[in-house]
PDB file of C-alpha atoms in Angstrom:
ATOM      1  CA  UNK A   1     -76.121 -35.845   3.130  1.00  0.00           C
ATOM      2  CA  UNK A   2     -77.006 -38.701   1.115  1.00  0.00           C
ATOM      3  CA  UNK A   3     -75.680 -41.965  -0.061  1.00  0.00           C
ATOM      4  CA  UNK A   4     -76.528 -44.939  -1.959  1.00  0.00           C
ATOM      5  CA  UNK A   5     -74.662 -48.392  -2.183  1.00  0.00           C
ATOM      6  CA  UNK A   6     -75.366 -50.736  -5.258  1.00  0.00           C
ATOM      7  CA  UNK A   7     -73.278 -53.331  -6.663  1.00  0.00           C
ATOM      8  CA  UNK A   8     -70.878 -52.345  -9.417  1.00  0.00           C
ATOM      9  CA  UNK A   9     -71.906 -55.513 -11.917  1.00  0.00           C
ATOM     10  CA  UNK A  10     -73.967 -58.236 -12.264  1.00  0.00           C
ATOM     11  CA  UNK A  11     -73.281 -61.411 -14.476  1.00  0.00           C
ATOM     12  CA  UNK A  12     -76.466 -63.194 -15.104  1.00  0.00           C
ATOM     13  CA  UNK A  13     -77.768 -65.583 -18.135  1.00  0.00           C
ATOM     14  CA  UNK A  14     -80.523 -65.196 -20.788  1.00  0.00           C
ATOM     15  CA  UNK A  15     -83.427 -66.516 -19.092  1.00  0.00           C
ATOM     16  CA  UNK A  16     -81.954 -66.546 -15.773  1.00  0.00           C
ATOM     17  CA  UNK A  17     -83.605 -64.074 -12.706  1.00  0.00           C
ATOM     18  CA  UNK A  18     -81.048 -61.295 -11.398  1.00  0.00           C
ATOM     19  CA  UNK A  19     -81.696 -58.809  -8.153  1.00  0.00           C
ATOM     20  CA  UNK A  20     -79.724 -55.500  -8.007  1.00  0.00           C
ATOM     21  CA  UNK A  21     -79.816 -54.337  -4.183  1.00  0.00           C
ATOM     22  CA  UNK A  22     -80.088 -50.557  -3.343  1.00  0.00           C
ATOM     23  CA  UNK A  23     -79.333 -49.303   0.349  1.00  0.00           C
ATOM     24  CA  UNK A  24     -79.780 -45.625   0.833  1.00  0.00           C
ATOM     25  CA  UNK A  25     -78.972 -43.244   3.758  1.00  0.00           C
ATOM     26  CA  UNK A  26     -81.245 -39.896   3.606  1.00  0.00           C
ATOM     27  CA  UNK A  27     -82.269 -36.977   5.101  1.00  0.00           C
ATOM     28  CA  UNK A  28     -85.723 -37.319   3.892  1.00  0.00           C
ATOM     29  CA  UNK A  29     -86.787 -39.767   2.439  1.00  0.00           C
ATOM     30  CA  UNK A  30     -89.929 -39.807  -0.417  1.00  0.00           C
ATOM     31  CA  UNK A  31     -89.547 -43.245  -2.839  1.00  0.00           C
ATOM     32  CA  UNK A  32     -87.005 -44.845  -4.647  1.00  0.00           C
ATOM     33  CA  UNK A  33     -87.074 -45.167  -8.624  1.00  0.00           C
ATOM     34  CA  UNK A  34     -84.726 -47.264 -10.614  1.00  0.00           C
ATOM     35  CA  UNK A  35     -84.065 -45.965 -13.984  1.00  0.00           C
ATOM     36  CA  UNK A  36     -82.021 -47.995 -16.805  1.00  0.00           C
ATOM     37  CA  UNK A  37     -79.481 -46.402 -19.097  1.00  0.00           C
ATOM     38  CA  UNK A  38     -78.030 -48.692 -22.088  1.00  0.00           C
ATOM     39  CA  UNK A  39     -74.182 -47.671 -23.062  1.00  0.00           C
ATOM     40  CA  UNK A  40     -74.059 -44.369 -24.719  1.00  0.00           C
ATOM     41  CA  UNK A  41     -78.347 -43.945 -24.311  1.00  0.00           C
ATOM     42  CA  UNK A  42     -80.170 -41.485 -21.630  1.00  0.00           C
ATOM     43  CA  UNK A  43     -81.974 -43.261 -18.624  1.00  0.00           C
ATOM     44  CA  UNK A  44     -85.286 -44.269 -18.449  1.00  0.00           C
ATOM     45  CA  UNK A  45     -87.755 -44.763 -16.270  1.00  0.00           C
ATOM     46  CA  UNK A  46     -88.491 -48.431 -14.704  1.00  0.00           C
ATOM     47  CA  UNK A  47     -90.538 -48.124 -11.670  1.00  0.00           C
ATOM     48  CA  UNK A  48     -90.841 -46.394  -8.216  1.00  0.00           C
ATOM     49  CA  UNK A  49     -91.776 -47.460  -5.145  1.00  0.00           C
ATOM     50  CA  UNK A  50     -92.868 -44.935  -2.581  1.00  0.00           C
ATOM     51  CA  UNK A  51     -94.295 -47.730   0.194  1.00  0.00           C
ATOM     52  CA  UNK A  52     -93.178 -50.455   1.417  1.00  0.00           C
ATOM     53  CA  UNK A  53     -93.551 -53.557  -0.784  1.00  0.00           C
ATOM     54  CA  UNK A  54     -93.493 -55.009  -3.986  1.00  0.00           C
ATOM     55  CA  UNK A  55     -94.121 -53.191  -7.681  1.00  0.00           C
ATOM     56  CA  UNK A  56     -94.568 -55.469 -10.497  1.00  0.00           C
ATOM     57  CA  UNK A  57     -94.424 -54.024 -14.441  1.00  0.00           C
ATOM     58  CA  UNK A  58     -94.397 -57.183 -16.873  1.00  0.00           C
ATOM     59  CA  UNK A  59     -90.609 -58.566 -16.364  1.00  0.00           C
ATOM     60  CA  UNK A  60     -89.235 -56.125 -13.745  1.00  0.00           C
ATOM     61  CA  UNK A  61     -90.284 -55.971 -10.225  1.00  0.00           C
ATOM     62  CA  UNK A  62     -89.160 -53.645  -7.756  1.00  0.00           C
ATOM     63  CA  UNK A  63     -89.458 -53.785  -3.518  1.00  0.00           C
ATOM     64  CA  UNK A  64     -89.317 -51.436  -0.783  1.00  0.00           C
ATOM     65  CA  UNK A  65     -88.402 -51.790   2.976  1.00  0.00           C
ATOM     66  CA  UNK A  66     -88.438 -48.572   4.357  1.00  0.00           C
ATOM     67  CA  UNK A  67     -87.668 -50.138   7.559  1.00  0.00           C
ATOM     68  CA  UNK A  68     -84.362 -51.527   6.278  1.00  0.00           C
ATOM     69  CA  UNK A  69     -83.960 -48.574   4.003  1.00  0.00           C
ATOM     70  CA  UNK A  70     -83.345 -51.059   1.265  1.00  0.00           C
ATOM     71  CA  UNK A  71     -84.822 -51.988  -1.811  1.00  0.00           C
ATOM     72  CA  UNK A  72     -84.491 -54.201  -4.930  1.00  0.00           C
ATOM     73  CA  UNK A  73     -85.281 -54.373  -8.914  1.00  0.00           C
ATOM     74  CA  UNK A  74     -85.837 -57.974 -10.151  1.00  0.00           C
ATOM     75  CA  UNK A  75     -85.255 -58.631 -13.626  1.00  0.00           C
ATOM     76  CA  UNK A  76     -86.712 -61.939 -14.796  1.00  0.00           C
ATOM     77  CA  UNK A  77     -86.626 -63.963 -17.890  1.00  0.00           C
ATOM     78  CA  UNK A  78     -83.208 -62.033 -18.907  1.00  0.00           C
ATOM     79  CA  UNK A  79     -83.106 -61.220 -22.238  1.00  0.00           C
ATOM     80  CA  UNK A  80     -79.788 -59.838 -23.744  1.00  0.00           C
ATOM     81  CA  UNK A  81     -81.448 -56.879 -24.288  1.00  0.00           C
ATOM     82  CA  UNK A  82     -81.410 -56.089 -20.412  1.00  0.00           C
ATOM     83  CA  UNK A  83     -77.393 -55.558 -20.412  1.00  0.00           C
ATOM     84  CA  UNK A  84     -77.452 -51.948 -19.482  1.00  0.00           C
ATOM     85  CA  UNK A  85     -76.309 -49.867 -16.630  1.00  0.00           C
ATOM     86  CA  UNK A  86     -79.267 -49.829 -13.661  1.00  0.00           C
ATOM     87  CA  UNK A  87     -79.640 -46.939 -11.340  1.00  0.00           C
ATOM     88  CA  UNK A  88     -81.633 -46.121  -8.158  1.00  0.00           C
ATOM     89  CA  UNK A  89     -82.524 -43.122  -6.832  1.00  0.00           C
ATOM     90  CA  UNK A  90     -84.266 -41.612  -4.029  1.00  0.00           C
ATOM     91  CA  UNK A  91     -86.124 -38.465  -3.600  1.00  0.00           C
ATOM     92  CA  UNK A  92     -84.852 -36.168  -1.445  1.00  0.00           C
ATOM     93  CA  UNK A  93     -87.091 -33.523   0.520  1.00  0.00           C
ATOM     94  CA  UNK A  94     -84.524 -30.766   1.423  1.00  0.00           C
ATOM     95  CA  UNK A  95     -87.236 -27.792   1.258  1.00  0.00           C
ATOM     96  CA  UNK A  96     -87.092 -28.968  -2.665  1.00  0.00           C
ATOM     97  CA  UNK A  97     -87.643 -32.115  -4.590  1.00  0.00           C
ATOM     98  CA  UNK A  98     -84.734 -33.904  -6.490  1.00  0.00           C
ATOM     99  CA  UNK A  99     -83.710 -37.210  -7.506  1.00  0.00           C
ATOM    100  CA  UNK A 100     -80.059 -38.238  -6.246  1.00  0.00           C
ATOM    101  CA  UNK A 101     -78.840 -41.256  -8.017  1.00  0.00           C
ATOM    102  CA  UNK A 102     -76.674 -44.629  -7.081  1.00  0.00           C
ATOM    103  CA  UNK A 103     -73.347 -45.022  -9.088  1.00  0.00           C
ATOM    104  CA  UNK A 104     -75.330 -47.726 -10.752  1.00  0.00           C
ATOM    105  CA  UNK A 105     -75.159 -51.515 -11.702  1.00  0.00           C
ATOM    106  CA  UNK A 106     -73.809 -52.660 -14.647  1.00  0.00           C
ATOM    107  CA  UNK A 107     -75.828 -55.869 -15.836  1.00  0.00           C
ATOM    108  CA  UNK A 108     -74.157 -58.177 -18.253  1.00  0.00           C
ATOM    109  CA  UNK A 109     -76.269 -60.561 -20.081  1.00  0.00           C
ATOM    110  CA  UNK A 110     -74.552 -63.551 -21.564  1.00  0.00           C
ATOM    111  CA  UNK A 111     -76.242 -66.480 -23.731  1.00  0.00           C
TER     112      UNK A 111
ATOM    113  CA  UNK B   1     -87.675 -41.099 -27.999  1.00  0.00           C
ATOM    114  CA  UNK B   2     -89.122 -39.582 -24.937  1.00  0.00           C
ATOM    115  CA  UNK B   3     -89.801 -36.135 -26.235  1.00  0.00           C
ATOM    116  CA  UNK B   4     -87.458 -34.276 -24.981  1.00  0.00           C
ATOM    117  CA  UNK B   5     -84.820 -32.672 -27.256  1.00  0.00           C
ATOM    118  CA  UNK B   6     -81.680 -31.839 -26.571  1.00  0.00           C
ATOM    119  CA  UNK B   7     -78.496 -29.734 -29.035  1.00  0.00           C
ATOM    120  CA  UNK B   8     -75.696 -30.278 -30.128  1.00  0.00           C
ATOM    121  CA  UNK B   9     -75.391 -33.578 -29.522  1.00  0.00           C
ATOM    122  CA  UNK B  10     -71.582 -33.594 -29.355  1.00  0.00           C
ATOM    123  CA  UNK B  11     -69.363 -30.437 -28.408  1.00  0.00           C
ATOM    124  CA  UNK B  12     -65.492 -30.082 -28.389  1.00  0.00           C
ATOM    125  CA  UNK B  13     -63.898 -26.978 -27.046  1.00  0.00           C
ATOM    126  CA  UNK B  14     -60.802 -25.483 -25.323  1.00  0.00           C
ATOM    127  CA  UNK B  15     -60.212 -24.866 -21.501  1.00  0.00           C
ATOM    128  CA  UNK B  16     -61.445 -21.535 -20.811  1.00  0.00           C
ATOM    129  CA  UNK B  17     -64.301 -21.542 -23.412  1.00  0.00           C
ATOM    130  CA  UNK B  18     -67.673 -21.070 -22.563  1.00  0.00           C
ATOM    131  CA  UNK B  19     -70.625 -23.344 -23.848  1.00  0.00           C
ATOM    132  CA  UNK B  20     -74.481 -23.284 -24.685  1.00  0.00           C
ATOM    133  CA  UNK B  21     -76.262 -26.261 -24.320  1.00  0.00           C
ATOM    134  CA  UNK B  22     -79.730 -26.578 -24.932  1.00  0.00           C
ATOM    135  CA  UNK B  23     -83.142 -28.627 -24.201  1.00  0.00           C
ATOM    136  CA  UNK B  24     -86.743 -28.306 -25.223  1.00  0.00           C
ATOM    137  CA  UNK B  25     -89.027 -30.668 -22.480  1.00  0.00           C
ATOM    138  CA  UNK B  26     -91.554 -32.608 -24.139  1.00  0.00           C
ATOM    139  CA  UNK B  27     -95.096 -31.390 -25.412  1.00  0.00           C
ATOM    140  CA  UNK B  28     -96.532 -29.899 -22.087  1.00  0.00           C
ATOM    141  CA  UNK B  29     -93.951 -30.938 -19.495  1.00  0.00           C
ATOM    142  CA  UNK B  30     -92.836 -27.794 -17.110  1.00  0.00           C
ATOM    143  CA  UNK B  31     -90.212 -29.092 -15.038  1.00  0.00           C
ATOM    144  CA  UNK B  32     -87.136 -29.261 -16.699  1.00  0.00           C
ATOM    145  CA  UNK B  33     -83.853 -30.741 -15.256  1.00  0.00           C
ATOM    146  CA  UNK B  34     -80.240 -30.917 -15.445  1.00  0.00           C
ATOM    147  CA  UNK B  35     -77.873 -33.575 -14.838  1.00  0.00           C
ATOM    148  CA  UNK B  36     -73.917 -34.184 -15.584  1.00  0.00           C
ATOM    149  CA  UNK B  37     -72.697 -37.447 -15.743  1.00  0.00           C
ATOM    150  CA  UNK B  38     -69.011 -38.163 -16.058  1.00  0.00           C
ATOM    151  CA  UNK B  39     -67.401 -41.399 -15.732  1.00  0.00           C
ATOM    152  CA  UNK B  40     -66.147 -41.296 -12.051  1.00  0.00           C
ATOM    153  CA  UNK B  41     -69.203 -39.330 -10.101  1.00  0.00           C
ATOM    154  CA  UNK B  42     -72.346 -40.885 -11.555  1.00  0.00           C
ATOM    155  CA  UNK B  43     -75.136 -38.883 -12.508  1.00  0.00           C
ATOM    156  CA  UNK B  44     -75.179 -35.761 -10.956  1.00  0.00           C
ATOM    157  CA  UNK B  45     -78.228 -33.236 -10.328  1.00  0.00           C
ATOM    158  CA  UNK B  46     -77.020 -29.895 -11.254  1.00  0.00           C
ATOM    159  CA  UNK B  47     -80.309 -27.320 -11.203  1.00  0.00           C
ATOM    160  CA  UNK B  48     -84.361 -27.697 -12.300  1.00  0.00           C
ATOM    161  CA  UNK B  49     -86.856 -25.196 -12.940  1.00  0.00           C
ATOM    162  CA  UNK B  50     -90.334 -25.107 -13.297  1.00  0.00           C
ATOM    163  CA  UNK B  51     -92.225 -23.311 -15.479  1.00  0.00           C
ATOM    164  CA  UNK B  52     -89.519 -20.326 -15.777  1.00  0.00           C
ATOM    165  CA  UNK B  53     -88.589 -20.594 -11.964  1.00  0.00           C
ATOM    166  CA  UNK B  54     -85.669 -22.039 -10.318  1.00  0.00           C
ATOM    167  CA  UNK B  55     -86.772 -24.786  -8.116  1.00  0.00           C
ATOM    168  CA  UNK B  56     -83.804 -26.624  -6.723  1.00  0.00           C
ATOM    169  CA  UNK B  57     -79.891 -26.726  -6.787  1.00  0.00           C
ATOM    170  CA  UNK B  58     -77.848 -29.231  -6.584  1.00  0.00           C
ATOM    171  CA  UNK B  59     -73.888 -29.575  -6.739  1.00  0.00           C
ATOM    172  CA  UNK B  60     -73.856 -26.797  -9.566  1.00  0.00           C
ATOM    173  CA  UNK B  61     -70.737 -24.795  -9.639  1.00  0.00           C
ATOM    174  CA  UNK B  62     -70.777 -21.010  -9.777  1.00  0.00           C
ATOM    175  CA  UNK B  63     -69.020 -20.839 -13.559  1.00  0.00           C
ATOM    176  CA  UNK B  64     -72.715 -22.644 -14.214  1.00  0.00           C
ATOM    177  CA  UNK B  65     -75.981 -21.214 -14.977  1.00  0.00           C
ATOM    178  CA  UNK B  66     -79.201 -22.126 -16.404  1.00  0.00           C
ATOM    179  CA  UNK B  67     -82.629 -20.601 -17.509  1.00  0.00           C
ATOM    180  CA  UNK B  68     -86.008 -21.480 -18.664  1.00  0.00           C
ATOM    181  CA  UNK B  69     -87.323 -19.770 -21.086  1.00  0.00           C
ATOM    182  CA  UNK B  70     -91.233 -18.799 -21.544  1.00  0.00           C
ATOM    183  CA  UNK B  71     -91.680 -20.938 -24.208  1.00  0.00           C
ATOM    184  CA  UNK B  72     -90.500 -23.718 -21.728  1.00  0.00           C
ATOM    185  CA  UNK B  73     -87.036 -24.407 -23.338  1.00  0.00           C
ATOM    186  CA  UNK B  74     -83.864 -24.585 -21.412  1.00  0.00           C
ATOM    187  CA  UNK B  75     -80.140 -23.113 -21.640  1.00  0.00           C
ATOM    188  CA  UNK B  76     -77.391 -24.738 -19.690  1.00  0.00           C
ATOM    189  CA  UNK B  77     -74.319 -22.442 -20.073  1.00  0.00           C
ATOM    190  CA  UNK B  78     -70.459 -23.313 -18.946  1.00  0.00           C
ATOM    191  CA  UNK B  79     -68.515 -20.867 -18.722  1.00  0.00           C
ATOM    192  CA  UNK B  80     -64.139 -21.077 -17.844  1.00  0.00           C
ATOM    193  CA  UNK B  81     -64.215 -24.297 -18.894  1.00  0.00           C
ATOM    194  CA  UNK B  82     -61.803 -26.787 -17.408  1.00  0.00           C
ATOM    195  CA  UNK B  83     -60.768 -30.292 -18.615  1.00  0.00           C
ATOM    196  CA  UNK B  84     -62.936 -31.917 -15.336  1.00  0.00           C
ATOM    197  CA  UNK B  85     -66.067 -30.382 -16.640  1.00  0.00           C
ATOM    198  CA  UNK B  86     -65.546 -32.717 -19.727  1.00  0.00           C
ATOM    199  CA  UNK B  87     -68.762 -35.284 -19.523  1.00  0.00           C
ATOM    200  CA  UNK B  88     -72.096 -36.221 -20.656  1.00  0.00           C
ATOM    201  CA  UNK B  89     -74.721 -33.588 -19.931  1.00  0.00           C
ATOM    202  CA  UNK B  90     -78.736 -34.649 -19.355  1.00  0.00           C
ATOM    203  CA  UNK B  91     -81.668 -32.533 -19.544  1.00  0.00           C
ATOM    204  CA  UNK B  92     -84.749 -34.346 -17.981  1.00  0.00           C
ATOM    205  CA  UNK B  93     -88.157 -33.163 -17.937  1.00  0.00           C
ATOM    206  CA  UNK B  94     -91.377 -34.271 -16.443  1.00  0.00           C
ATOM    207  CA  UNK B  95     -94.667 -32.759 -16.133  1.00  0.00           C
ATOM    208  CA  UNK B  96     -95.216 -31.416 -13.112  1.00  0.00           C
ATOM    209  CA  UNK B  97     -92.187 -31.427  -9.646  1.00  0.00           C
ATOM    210  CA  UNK B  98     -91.621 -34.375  -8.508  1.00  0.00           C
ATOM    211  CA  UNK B  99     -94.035 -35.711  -6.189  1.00  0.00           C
ATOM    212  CA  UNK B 100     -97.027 -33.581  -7.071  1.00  0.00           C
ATOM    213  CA  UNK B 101     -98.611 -36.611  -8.353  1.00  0.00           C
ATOM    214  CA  UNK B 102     -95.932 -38.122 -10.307  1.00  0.00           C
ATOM    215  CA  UNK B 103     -92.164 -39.401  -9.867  1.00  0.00           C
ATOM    216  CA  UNK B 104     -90.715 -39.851 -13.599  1.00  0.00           C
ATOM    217  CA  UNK B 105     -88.728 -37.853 -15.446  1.00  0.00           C
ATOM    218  CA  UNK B 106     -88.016 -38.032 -19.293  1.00  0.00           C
ATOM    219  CA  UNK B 107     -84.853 -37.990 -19.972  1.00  0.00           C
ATOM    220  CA  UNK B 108     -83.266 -36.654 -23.505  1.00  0.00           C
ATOM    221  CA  UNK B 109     -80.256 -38.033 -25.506  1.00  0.00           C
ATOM    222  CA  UNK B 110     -77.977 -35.740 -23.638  1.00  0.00           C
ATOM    223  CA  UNK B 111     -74.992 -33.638 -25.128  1.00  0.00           C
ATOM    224  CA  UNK B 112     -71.432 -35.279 -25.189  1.00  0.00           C
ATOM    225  CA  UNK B 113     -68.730 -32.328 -23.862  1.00  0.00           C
ATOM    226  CA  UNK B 114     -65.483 -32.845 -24.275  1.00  0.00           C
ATOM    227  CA  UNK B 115     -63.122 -30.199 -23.015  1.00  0.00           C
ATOM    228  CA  UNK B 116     -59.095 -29.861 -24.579  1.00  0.00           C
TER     229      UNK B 116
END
């Protein structure tokens, strides 16, 4: 089977830098995406990282250690904007190709 | 607005009942996927298919089925309906499987269930 750990919430500041950790266990293992869903929206698409290292797009950056089966999304220069749920997922080669998700991180944005 | 469509936005029914829910993929995409997401279990991959075929299953129960149509448009249908099955319900598309050259899907604005 599969499993993913993230943390439940993250507090964090406007302007401040916040990390959201992602350890998977698969059978199978093809990248890791992070998606973001804002309360009551449908996810979307952040990055993926499918080798080891690190992804940049404009504030968000996301790592891979394939090694450690671990990775990361960085969120800098927080805006309040960014409060939103944050999932990872990994692909999972089973004879078929499907994203299973993380329960997610809530990120909560104060002033 | 990533393209993808997805009716009625909101649903109330009665145990037992059976639903229709339906997605149109964006302009061109033929992978189309379905996810439930409900408050305790996260989001959960239910079934995709690609360009009218089923490709993959995931933890889809039997009183569940799904299509894709020729025109590329997507039925979800519930059927016995039980309070548990109450949740929000995502279609996702994305051009091609994933990892034949890409890894995002587009997700729509989902449809709201709520089972009495």
């Amino acid at each position: 089977g599969q499993s993913l750990e993230q943390p439940s919430e993250v507090t964090a500041v406007e302007g401040a830098i916040v990390q959201i950790n992602c350890t998977y266990q698969t059978s199978g293992f093809y990248g890791l995406s992070w998606y973001q869903q804002h309360d009551g929206g449908a996810p979307t698409f952040l990055s993926y990282n499918g080798l080891d290292g690190l992804e940049e797009t404009g504030r968000f950056s996301s790592f891979l250690s394939r090694s450690d089966s671990y990775g990361y999304l960085l969120l800098q220069e927080l805006q309040m904007k960014d409060s939103a749920s944050y999932f990872c997922a990994v692909r999972d080669y089973t004879g078929f190709q499907k994203l299973v998700f993380g329960t997610g991180t809530r990120l909560l944005v104060s002033p | 607005d990533s393209g993808v469509t997805q009716t009625p936005k909101h649903l109330i029914t009665a145990t037992g009942q059976r639903v229709t829910l339906r997605c149109s993929p964006r302009s061109g995409d033929l992978s189309v996927y379905w996810y439930q997401q409900s408050l305790d279990q996260g989001l959960q991959f239910l079934i995709q298919y690609y360009n009218g075929e089923e490709r993959a299953k995931g933890n889809i129960l039997e009183r569940f089925s799904a299509q894709q149509f020729p025109d590329l448009h997507s039925e979800l249908n519930l059927s016995s309906l039980e309070l548990g099955d109450s949740a929000l319900y995502f279609c996702a598309s994305s051009p091609a499987p994933l990892g034949a050259g890409q890894e995002t899907q587009y997700f729509g604005p989902g449809t709201r269930l709520l089972v009495l």
